[in-house]
Coordinates of C-alpha atoms in Angstrom, one line a residue:
M134 CA -35.3 15.7 -14.6
A135 CA -32.7 14.6 -11.9
D136 CA -31.1 16.7 -9.2
V137 CA -27.6 17.2 -9.0
A138 CA -27.1 14.9 -6.1
G139 CA -29.1 12.0 -8.4
A140 CA -26.6 12.8 -11.3
V141 CA -23.4 12.3 -9.2
V142 CA -24.7 9.0 -8.2
A143 CA -25.8 8.1 -11.6
A144 CA -22.3 8.6 -12.7
L145 CA -20.9 6.5 -10.2
R146 CA -23.2 3.8 -10.9
A147 CA -22.4 3.9 -14.7
E148 CA -18.7 3.5 -13.9
G149 CA -19.5 0.5 -11.6
V150 CA -19.1 2.0 -8.5
G151 CA -20.9 -0.4 -5.6
T152 CA -19.4 0.7 -2.4
M153 CA -18.4 4.1 -1.1
F154 CA -16.7 5.0 2.2
G155 CA -17.5 8.1 4.3
L156 CA -18.9 10.2 7.1
L157 CA -22.5 11.7 7.2
G158 CA -22.5 15.2 7.3
E159 CA -25.2 18.2 6.4
A160 CA -22.9 18.8 3.2
N161 CA -23.1 15.4 1.8
L162 CA -26.5 14.0 3.0
A163 CA -28.3 14.3 -0.2
I164 CA -25.7 12.3 -2.2
M165 CA -25.4 9.8 0.5
L166 CA -29.4 9.3 0.4
A167 CA -29.2 9.1 -3.4
A168 CA -26.2 6.6 -3.3
R169 CA -28.3 4.3 -0.9
A170 CA -31.3 4.5 -2.9
A171 CA -29.4 3.5 -6.1
G172 CA -27.9 0.4 -4.3
I173 CA -24.6 1.5 -3.6
E174 CA -23.3 0.2 -0.3
W175 CA -22.6 2.9 2.3
V176 CA -19.5 2.0 4.6
A177 CA -19.6 4.4 7.7
V178 CA -16.1 5.2 9.2
R179 CA -15.3 7.1 12.2
R180 CA -12.9 9.6 10.7
E181 CA -12.7 11.2 7.4
D182 CA -8.9 10.2 6.9
S183 CA -10.0 6.7 7.4
A184 CA -12.6 7.2 4.7
V185 CA -10.0 8.1 2.1
A186 CA -7.8 5.5 3.4
A187 CA -10.6 2.6 3.1
A188 CA -11.3 4.0 -0.5
D189 CA -7.6 3.7 -1.2
G190 CA -7.5 0.2 0.1
Y191 CA -10.5 -0.7 -1.9
A192 CA -9.2 0.7 -4.9
Q193 CA -5.9 -1.3 -4.4
G194 CA -7.7 -4.5 -3.6
S195 CA -10.2 -4.3 -6.7
N196 CA -8.4 -2.4 -9.3
R197 CA -11.4 -0.2 -9.6
L198 CA -12.0 3.3 -8.5
G199 CA -12.2 3.9 -5.0
V200 CA -14.9 6.5 -3.7
A201 CA -14.9 8.5 -0.5
I202 CA -17.4 11.2 0.6
V203 CA -17.1 13.5 3.6
S204 CA -18.8 16.8 4.5
Q205 CA -17.0 20.3 4.0
G206 CA -14.4 22.2 5.7
P207 CA -12.8 20.8 8.6
A208 CA -14.0 17.4 7.1
L209 CA -12.2 18.0 3.9
A210 CA -9.1 19.3 5.9
N211 CA -8.9 15.9 7.7
T212 CA -8.4 13.9 4.6
I213 CA -5.0 15.5 3.5
N214 CA -2.7 13.0 4.7
P215 CA -4.3 10.0 2.9
L216 CA -5.1 12.1 -0.1
I217 CA -1.4 12.7 -0.6
G218 CA -0.5 9.2 0.0
A219 CA -2.9 8.0 -2.4
A220 CA -1.6 10.6 -5.1
K221 CA 1.8 9.2 -4.6
G222 CA 0.6 5.7 -4.7
R223 CA -1.2 6.7 -7.9
T224 CA -4.5 5.3 -6.8
P225 CA -7.7 6.1 -8.8
L226 CA -9.9 7.6 -6.2
L227 CA -12.4 10.3 -6.3
L228 CA -13.5 12.1 -2.9
I229 CA -16.8 14.0 -2.8
T230 CA -17.2 17.0 -0.7
G231 CA -19.7 19.7 0.1
A232 CA -19.0 23.6 0.4
V233 CA -20.2 26.4 2.2
H234 CA -21.7 29.2 0.1
P235 CA -18.8 31.7 -0.6
E236 CA -20.9 34.6 0.4
R237 CA -21.2 32.9 4.1
R238 CA -17.4 33.1 4.8
H239 CA -18.4 34.1 8.4
E240 CA -19.4 30.8 9.2
P241 CA -17.0 28.4 11.1
Q242 CA -16.7 25.7 8.3
W243 CA -15.9 28.1 5.4
L244 CA -12.6 27.2 3.9
D245 CA -11.0 28.1 0.6
Q246 CA -11.0 24.4 -0.4
K247 CA -9.5 24.9 -4.0
T248 CA -6.6 26.4 -2.5
L249 CA -6.3 23.6 0.2
I250 CA -6.3 20.8 -2.2
E251 CA -4.3 22.2 -5.0
G252 CA -1.5 23.4 -2.3
T253 CA -0.8 19.7 -2.0
G254 CA 0.9 19.6 -5.3
H255 CA -0.5 16.2 -5.7
V256 CA -4.3 15.9 -5.9
R257 CA -6.5 17.2 -8.8
Y258 CA -9.5 19.5 -7.7
T259 CA -12.9 20.0 -9.8
R260 CA -15.8 21.7 -8.6
V261 CA -19.6 21.9 -10.0
D262 CA -20.4 25.6 -10.4
D263 CA -23.5 25.1 -12.7
A264 CA -26.3 22.6 -12.0
A265 CA -26.8 22.2 -15.7
K266 CA -23.2 21.2 -16.1
A267 CA -23.2 18.9 -13.2
P268 CA -23.3 15.3 -15.5
A269 CA -20.3 16.6 -17.5
V270 CA -18.1 17.8 -14.4
V271 CA -18.7 14.7 -12.6
A272 CA -17.7 12.6 -15.7
E273 CA -14.6 14.4 -16.1
A274 CA -13.6 14.1 -12.5
I275 CA -14.1 10.2 -12.9
G276 CA -12.2 10.1 -16.0
T277 CA -9.3 12.0 -14.5
A278 CA -9.2 9.6 -11.5
V279 CA -9.5 6.5 -13.4
N280 CA -7.2 7.4 -16.5
D281 CA -4.5 9.5 -14.7
G282 CA -4.5 6.9 -11.7
I283 CA -4.7 9.8 -9.3
P284 CA -7.1 11.1 -6.4
V285 CA -9.8 13.8 -7.7
V286 CA -11.8 16.0 -5.1
L287 CA -15.0 16.7 -6.5
E288 CA -16.7 19.7 -4.7
V289 CA -20.4 19.6 -5.1
P290 CA -21.6 22.8 -3.4
T291 CA -24.2 21.8 -0.6
W292 CA -26.8 24.4 -2.0
L293 CA -26.5 23.0 -5.7
Q294 CA -27.2 19.4 -4.7
S295 CA -30.9 19.7 -4.7
E296 CA -31.1 21.6 -7.9
P297 CA -32.5 20.1 -11.0
T298 CA -30.1 18.9 -13.9
S299 CA -30.3 16.4 -16.6
S300 CA -31.0 13.0 -15.9
A301 CA -28.5 11.7 -18.8
V302 CA -25.4 10.3 -18.0
V303 CA -22.3 11.8 -19.8
P304 CA -20.0 9.0 -20.8
V305 CA -16.6 9.2 -18.9
P306 CA -13.6 10.4 -21.1
K307 CA -11.5 7.6 -22.3
Q308 CA -7.7 7.5 -21.8
R309 CA -6.3 10.3 -24.2
S310 CA -2.6 9.4 -24.2
S311 CA -0.8 7.0 -26.8
V312 CA 1.4 4.2 -25.8
P313 CA 4.8 4.6 -27.6
Q314 CA 6.0 2.0 -29.7
P315 CA 9.2 0.5 -29.0
A316 CA 12.0 1.0 -31.5
P317 CA 13.1 -2.2 -33.4
T318 CA 16.8 -1.2 -33.0
A319 CA 16.3 -0.9 -29.2
L320 CA 14.8 -4.5 -29.0
D321 CA 17.5 -6.0 -31.1
Q322 CA 20.1 -4.5 -28.9
L323 CA 18.5 -5.7 -26.0
A324 CA 17.4 -9.0 -27.1
A325 CA 21.2 -9.6 -27.9
R326 CA 22.3 -8.5 -24.6
L327 CA 19.8 -10.8 -22.9
A328 CA 20.8 -13.8 -25.3
Q329 CA 24.5 -13.3 -23.9
A330 CA 23.6 -12.8 -20.3
E331 CA 24.5 -15.5 -17.8
R332 CA 22.6 -14.1 -14.8
P333 CA 19.6 -12.1 -15.9
I334 CA 16.9 -10.9 -13.7
L335 CA 13.7 -9.4 -14.8
V336 CA 11.6 -7.3 -12.5
A337 CA 7.9 -6.4 -12.9
G338 CA 6.2 -3.3 -11.4
R339 CA 2.7 -2.0 -11.3
G340 CA 2.9 -1.0 -15.0
A341 CA 3.7 -4.6 -16.0
A342 CA 0.7 -5.9 -14.2
H343 CA -0.9 -6.9 -17.3
A344 CA 2.3 -8.5 -18.7
G345 CA 2.8 -11.6 -16.5
E346 CA 2.6 -14.2 -19.2
E347 CA 4.8 -12.5 -21.7
L348 CA 7.4 -11.9 -18.9
K349 CA 7.2 -15.8 -17.9
T350 CA 8.0 -16.6 -21.8
L351 CA 10.7 -14.2 -21.8
A352 CA 12.4 -15.5 -18.7
A353 CA 11.9 -19.1 -20.1
R354 CA 13.8 -18.1 -23.1
T355 CA 16.7 -16.5 -21.3
G356 CA 17.1 -18.4 -17.9
A357 CA 16.1 -15.3 -16.0
L358 CA 15.0 -14.9 -12.8
L359 CA 11.7 -13.1 -12.1
G360 CA 11.5 -10.2 -9.5
V361 CA 8.7 -8.0 -8.6
T362 CA 8.5 -4.5 -6.8
L363 CA 6.5 -4.4 -3.4
P364 CA 3.1 -3.5 -4.8
Q365 CA 3.3 -6.7 -7.5
R366 CA 4.0 -9.3 -4.6
G367 CA 2.3 -12.4 -5.4
M368 CA 2.6 -11.7 -9.3
F369 CA 4.8 -15.0 -9.9
D370 CA 3.7 -16.7 -7.0
G371 CA 4.7 -20.6 -7.5
E372 CA 7.1 -20.0 -10.3
P373 CA 10.5 -21.7 -9.8
N374 CA 12.4 -18.9 -10.8
A375 CA 10.8 -16.3 -8.7
I376 CA 12.8 -14.4 -6.7
G377 CA 9.9 -12.5 -4.7
V378 CA 10.2 -8.7 -3.9
V379 CA 13.3 -6.7 -5.1
G380 CA 14.8 -3.7 -2.8
G381 CA 14.6 -3.1 0.8
F382 CA 11.9 -5.5 2.0
A383 CA 13.5 -8.4 -0.1
T384 CA 14.6 -11.7 1.5
A385 CA 18.3 -12.1 1.9
R386 CA 18.0 -14.6 -0.9
S387 CA 16.7 -12.5 -3.2
R388 CA 19.1 -9.6 -2.4
E389 CA 22.2 -11.9 -2.8
L390 CA 20.8 -12.7 -6.4
M391 CA 20.3 -9.0 -7.2
L392 CA 23.8 -8.5 -6.4
E393 CA 24.9 -11.4 -8.6
A394 CA 23.1 -10.4 -11.6
D395 CA 24.8 -9.4 -14.7
I396 CA 22.0 -7.5 -16.3
I397 CA 18.6 -6.4 -14.8
V398 CA 15.6 -5.4 -16.9
V399 CA 12.9 -3.6 -15.1
F400 CA 9.4 -3.4 -16.5
G401 CA 6.7 -0.8 -15.7
A402 CA 8.4 0.5 -12.5
G403 CA 10.1 3.4 -11.1
L404 CA 13.5 3.1 -9.8
N405 CA 12.9 4.5 -6.2
Q406 CA 15.2 4.3 -3.3
F407 CA 13.2 1.5 -2.1
T408 CA 13.3 -0.7 -5.0
L409 CA 17.1 0.1 -5.6
E410 CA 17.7 -0.3 -1.8
G411 CA 19.0 3.3 -1.9
G412 CA 21.2 2.5 -5.0
A413 CA 22.9 -0.5 -3.8
L414 CA 21.1 -3.5 -5.6
M415 CA 22.0 -2.0 -9.1
A416 CA 25.2 0.1 -8.9
G417 CA 27.9 -1.4 -10.9
R418 CA 25.7 -3.5 -13.2
P419 CA 23.7 -2.6 -16.4
V420 CA 20.0 -1.8 -15.8
V421 CA 17.4 -1.4 -18.6
R422 CA 14.1 0.0 -17.9
V423 CA 11.0 -0.6 -20.0
D424 CA 8.3 1.9 -19.6
V425 CA 5.9 4.1 -21.2
V426 CA 7.1 6.9 -19.5
E427 CA 10.6 8.6 -20.1
S428 CA 11.4 10.4 -16.9
V429 CA 11.4 8.8 -13.0
H430 CA 13.1 9.8 -10.0
V431 CA 16.1 7.6 -9.1
P432 CA 18.8 7.7 -6.5
D433 CA 21.7 10.0 -7.3
G434 CA 24.2 8.0 -9.3
C435 CA 21.8 5.4 -10.3
R436 CA 22.2 5.5 -14.2
H437 CA 19.9 3.2 -16.4
E438 CA 18.9 2.7 -19.9
L439 CA 15.5 3.3 -21.4
V440 CA 13.3 1.3 -23.8
L441 CA 10.1 3.1 -24.4
G442 CA 6.9 0.8 -25.0
D443 CA 4.4 -1.5 -23.2
S444 CA 5.8 -3.9 -21.0
A445 CA 3.8 -6.9 -22.6
V446 CA 4.8 -5.6 -26.1
V447 CA 8.3 -5.3 -25.3
A448 CA 8.6 -8.7 -23.5
S449 CA 6.9 -10.4 -26.2
A450 CA 8.7 -9.0 -28.9
L451 CA 12.0 -9.7 -27.0
A452 CA 11.1 -13.4 -26.7
A453 CA 10.3 -13.5 -30.5
R454 CA 13.9 -12.4 -31.2
L455 CA 15.5 -15.1 -29.0
P456 CA 15.8 -18.9 -29.8
S457 CA 12.5 -20.6 -29.1
G458 CA 12.9 -23.4 -26.3
F459 CA 13.6 -23.7 -22.4
R460 CA 16.6 -22.3 -21.0
P461 CA 17.0 -23.3 -17.0
P462 CA 16.9 -20.5 -14.3
W463 CA 20.5 -19.6 -13.5
A464 CA 19.8 -19.9 -9.8
R465 CA 18.1 -22.5 -7.6
D466 CA 16.0 -22.0 -4.5
A467 CA 15.4 -18.3 -5.7
D468 CA 12.6 -18.0 -3.3
A469 CA 14.2 -19.4 -0.2
P470 CA 12.5 -18.0 3.0
D471 CA 14.8 -15.9 5.3
E472 CA 17.0 -17.6 8.1
F473 CA 17.4 -15.9 11.2
V474 CA 18.2 -16.4 14.8
D475 CA 14.9 -16.3 16.8
L476 CA 15.6 -13.5 19.5
T477 CA 12.3 -14.4 21.4
D478 CA 12.6 -14.5 25.1
G479 CA 11.2 -13.4 28.2
N480 CA 10.8 -9.9 27.1
G481 CA 8.6 -10.7 24.3
L482 CA 8.4 -12.0 20.7
D483 CA 11.0 -11.4 17.9
L484 CA 9.0 -9.9 15.3
R485 CA 10.2 -12.0 12.6
T486 CA 9.1 -14.8 14.3
A487 CA 5.7 -13.3 14.8
S488 CA 5.3 -12.7 11.0
R489 CA 6.3 -16.2 10.1
W490 CA 3.7 -17.6 12.5
L491 CA 1.2 -15.3 11.0
D492 CA 2.1 -16.5 7.4
E493 CA 1.8 -20.2 8.7
V494 CA -1.6 -19.7 10.4
L495 CA -3.5 -17.5 8.1
P496 CA -5.5 -18.9 5.4
Y497 CA -3.3 -19.7 2.3
D498 CA -5.3 -17.0 0.3
R499 CA -5.4 -14.2 2.2
A500 CA -5.4 -10.1 1.9
V501 CA -3.1 -8.2 3.6
A502 CA -2.9 -4.5 4.6
V503 CA 0.3 -3.2 6.1
D504 CA 0.5 0.0 8.1
L505 CA 4.0 2.0 8.3
G506 CA 6.4 1.5 11.1
Y507 CA 9.5 -0.2 12.4
F508 CA 7.9 -3.3 12.0
T509 CA 6.7 -3.0 8.2
S510 CA 9.3 -4.8 6.5
E511 CA 8.8 -8.0 8.4
P512 CA 5.1 -8.6 7.3
C513 CA 6.1 -7.8 3.6
I514 CA 9.0 -10.2 3.8
H515 CA 7.6 -13.1 5.9
I516 CA 3.7 -13.0 5.0
G517 CA 2.8 -13.7 1.7
V518 CA 0.1 -13.1 -0.7
R519 CA -1.0 -15.0 -3.8
H520 CA -2.0 -12.3 -6.2
P521 CA -0.8 -8.3 -6.3
N522 CA -4.6 -7.3 -5.5
R523 CA -4.6 -9.3 -2.3
Q524 CA -2.4 -6.6 -0.7
A525 CA -2.9 -2.7 0.1
F526 CA 0.0 -0.3 1.5
T527 CA 0.0 2.9 3.2
L528 CA 3.8 3.6 2.7
H529 CA 3.7 6.2 0.0
F530 CA 3.6 9.2 2.3
G531 CA 5.3 7.9 5.1
S532 CA 2.5 8.3 7.6
I533 CA 1.4 5.8 10.4
G534 CA -2.1 5.1 11.5
L535 CA -3.8 4.5 8.1
G536 CA -3.6 0.7 8.0
L537 CA -6.6 -0.2 9.9
A538 CA -8.8 2.0 7.5
T539 CA -7.0 0.7 4.7
A540 CA -7.5 -2.7 5.6
I541 CA -11.4 -2.2 5.9
G542 CA -11.4 -1.0 2.6
L543 CA -9.5 -4.0 1.3
S544 CA -11.7 -6.6 3.2
C545 CA -14.7 -4.8 1.4
A546 CA -13.0 -5.4 -1.8
H547 CA -12.4 -9.2 -0.8
P548 CA -15.3 -10.1 1.1
D549 CA -14.8 -13.6 0.9
L550 CA -11.2 -13.6 2.1
V551 CA -9.5 -13.3 5.6
T552 CA -7.8 -9.8 5.7
L553 CA -4.8 -9.2 7.8
A554 CA -4.2 -5.6 9.0
A555 CA -0.5 -5.6 10.0
V556 CA -0.2 -2.6 12.4
G557 CA 2.0 -1.0 14.8
D558 CA 1.0 0.1 18.7
G559 CA 1.8 3.6 17.7
G560 CA -0.3 3.4 14.4
L561 CA -3.2 1.7 16.1
M562 CA -3.4 4.4 18.9
S563 CA -4.0 6.9 16.2
A564 CA -6.6 5.0 14.5
L565 CA -8.4 3.2 17.6
Q566 CA -11.8 4.7 16.5
E567 CA -11.7 2.3 13.7
L568 CA -11.8 -0.8 15.9
E569 CA -15.4 0.1 16.2
T570 CA -16.0 0.0 12.5
V571 CA -14.4 -3.4 12.2
A572 CA -16.8 -4.6 15.1
R573 CA -19.9 -3.1 13.7
L574 CA -19.2 -4.5 10.1
V575 CA -18.3 -7.9 11.5
L576 CA -15.7 -7.8 9.1
P577 CA -13.4 -11.1 8.7
I578 CA -10.1 -9.0 9.6
V579 CA -7.1 -10.4 12.0
I580 CA -5.8 -7.3 13.4
A581 CA -1.9 -8.3 14.3
V582 CA -0.6 -5.3 16.7
Y583 CA 3.2 -5.3 16.5
D584 CA 3.3 -3.9 20.1
D585 CA 6.7 -2.9 21.8
D586 CA 5.1 0.1 23.7
A587 CA 7.2 2.7 21.7
Y588 CA 7.6 4.1 18.3
G589 CA 10.1 1.6 17.0
V590 CA 12.3 3.5 14.6
E591 CA 12.5 6.8 17.1
I592 CA 13.8 4.5 20.0
Y593 CA 16.6 3.3 17.5
E594 CA 17.5 6.5 16.2
L595 CA 17.8 7.8 19.8
Q596 CA 20.0 4.9 20.6
Y597 CA 22.1 5.6 17.4
R598 CA 22.8 9.1 18.6
D599 CA 23.6 7.9 22.1
Q600 CA 20.5 9.5 23.7
D601 CA 18.1 8.4 26.2
I602 CA 14.9 6.4 24.7
E603 CA 12.6 7.9 27.2
P604 CA 10.8 10.3 25.1
A605 CA 9.7 7.3 22.4
V606 CA 8.5 5.0 25.1
F607 CA 5.0 4.6 26.3
P608 CA 2.8 2.8 29.2
P609 CA 1.7 -0.5 27.8
V610 CA -1.8 -0.4 26.4
D611 CA -4.0 -3.5 26.8
F612 CA -5.2 -3.6 23.4
A613 CA -6.9 -6.8 23.8
A614 CA -9.2 -5.4 26.6
V615 CA -9.9 -2.6 24.2
A616 CA -11.0 -4.6 21.4
R617 CA -13.0 -6.7 23.7
G618 CA -14.9 -3.9 24.7
L619 CA -16.1 -3.3 21.5
G620 CA -17.1 -6.7 20.6
I621 CA -13.9 -8.1 19.1
R622 CA -12.2 -11.4 20.1
A623 CA -8.7 -10.8 21.0
L624 CA -5.7 -12.6 22.4
T625 CA -2.3 -11.3 23.9
L626 CA 0.5 -13.3 22.5
R627 CA 4.0 -12.8 24.5
N628 CA 6.0 -15.9 23.5
T629 CA 6.2 -19.1 21.5
R630 CA 3.9 -21.1 23.9
D631 CA 1.3 -18.4 23.6
L632 CA 1.7 -18.5 19.6
D633 CA 1.1 -22.5 19.6
A634 CA -1.8 -22.1 22.0
A635 CA -3.3 -19.4 19.4
R636 CA -3.3 -21.6 16.5
S637 CA -6.8 -23.0 17.4
A638 CA -8.5 -19.4 17.3
M639 CA -7.0 -19.0 13.7
R640 CA -8.7 -22.0 12.5
D641 CA -12.4 -20.7 12.7
L642 CA -12.4 -17.1 11.6
D643 CA -15.8 -16.0 11.6
G644 CA -15.3 -12.5 12.3
P645 CA -12.8 -9.9 13.4
L646 CA -9.9 -11.1 15.7
L647 CA -7.2 -8.7 17.4
L648 CA -3.9 -10.4 18.4
D649 CA -1.7 -8.1 20.5
L650 CA 1.8 -9.3 19.6
R651 CA 4.0 -8.1 22.5
L652 CA 7.4 -7.7 21.1
R653 CA 10.9 -7.7 22.5
R654 CA 12.9 -4.7 21.6
G655 CA 16.3 -4.7 20.2
V656 CA 15.8 -6.9 17.2
I657 CA 17.4 -4.8 14.3
T658 CA 16.1 -5.7 11.0
R659 CA 17.8 -6.0 7.9
W660 CA 16.1 -3.1 6.0
Y661 CA 16.9 -0.7 8.8
R662 CA 20.6 -1.9 8.7
N663 CA 20.6 -1.8 4.8
L664 CA 18.9 1.4 4.5
V665 CA 19.2 3.8 7.3
H666 CA 22.2 2.8 9.8
P667 CA 24.7 -0.1 8.3
D668 CA 26.9 0.8 11.4
F669 CA 24.0 0.4 14.1
P670 CA 25.4 -0.8 17.2
D671 CA 24.0 -4.0 19.2
P672 CA 21.1 -2.1 21.1
T673 CA 20.1 -5.0 23.1
P674 CA 21.5 -4.4 26.6
R675 CA 20.3 -0.8 27.0
L676 CA 16.7 -1.6 25.4
E677 CA 16.0 -4.2 27.7
N678 CA 17.1 -2.4 30.8
A679 CA 14.9 0.6 29.7
V680 CA 11.7 1.1 31.7

């Protein structure tokens, strides 16, 4: 016989879980001890939301189940923000929590946890009500998370964790949904259109992650260019016909080519506002979506045709219907980097220049986690990754402050790589406690702080409305001093001379390093103009005179 805590851990080990992230509490102590005894690495972070964000980053970087464990009541309440983000990003994640006995509702930590979780509208909830059924309930929770690509909160009541149960591990349920087979007529018609097209583009999303070779073959037969959605960056790294990311965080060259295309075929991706740049990239040209699901949310007025089927199967079937041989790509220099006028001056660094510099000085093969903020587009555009699982994002719920914890999880997924955590000063201030986690674990993380002493989007929104920007501006924080106080090497970089001098520090990265990138305000990025305010005025004089 085993106890319930042991049954939870046995199911995790059977699924191949080797790492879990969390905060220790009375309600999860038994499970944590069982996990350590079973050889699962316990990564302790400083806040519950960080535990979930780290598990999310680990799952994104490893393509495996991410596992977090927290205590009960207020501890679970602290996880809601990253849980919703992971759900919207379709991350397979299991969050284990305890619970106060329902007869003790007078206790401060009692909470109707089922209502809280199900009230999000995005996250699944399940509970162990009977010790004897614990192995089956845990297996079902793991299966839901893995098969449906969604976070599941597994409530294991504290008073049940030491109760005896079966030591047998219940197999995790297999994927039950069937993949639709493409209709031959639809394949014939799409193959004919690709054969006649002069400027085709194929775009791969996460649903086409397994179809890289098939899409390369199809592109070679048609002369198509190859694009990717943001989560698939690096999928076609090195291919001469690759245009990189399409959408709001694309390079200028990628955007130009998308606007020139005469047919766009999107494999395994939802057509959201970022992929479509609010609809502008695909308006007025034929768009075909290849996917295993029929319905996706698209911006108003953006119509597309649908071919149901697995991306690899459809791409292979299309190539088989086309003449064999090689057709050269219809455009050269498809992956040309952005050109821009460097606005670095005595007021600070141009955030585009800082991003380009990081791409140059970081190891060629690196992992990259990006927090949310005004700066987000620039590391996504200028700092490359070599494979989609070398990156993790926190963008799905529009929340700042989860990037550093996500980078911790990503680094644990790739311990042999240097991980870049690109964060804003506002985001880092809301997650400052995780600097201690980075220092304690001696993780090979470069924390690049895009630091303009402000909430960037908000200062430009205030400027656009002809309002004083003072409410969005804060006194400078010496992040380098804070990092050093926690045992992290740190540099403050204000100009191109500082960037040149810092190159030597990047050559021997044997532990964490924080770079406080002091930015010049007034650099209006392309994504902000294209997606938010195309008519945005030049803010430079007013912003530079602001205190």
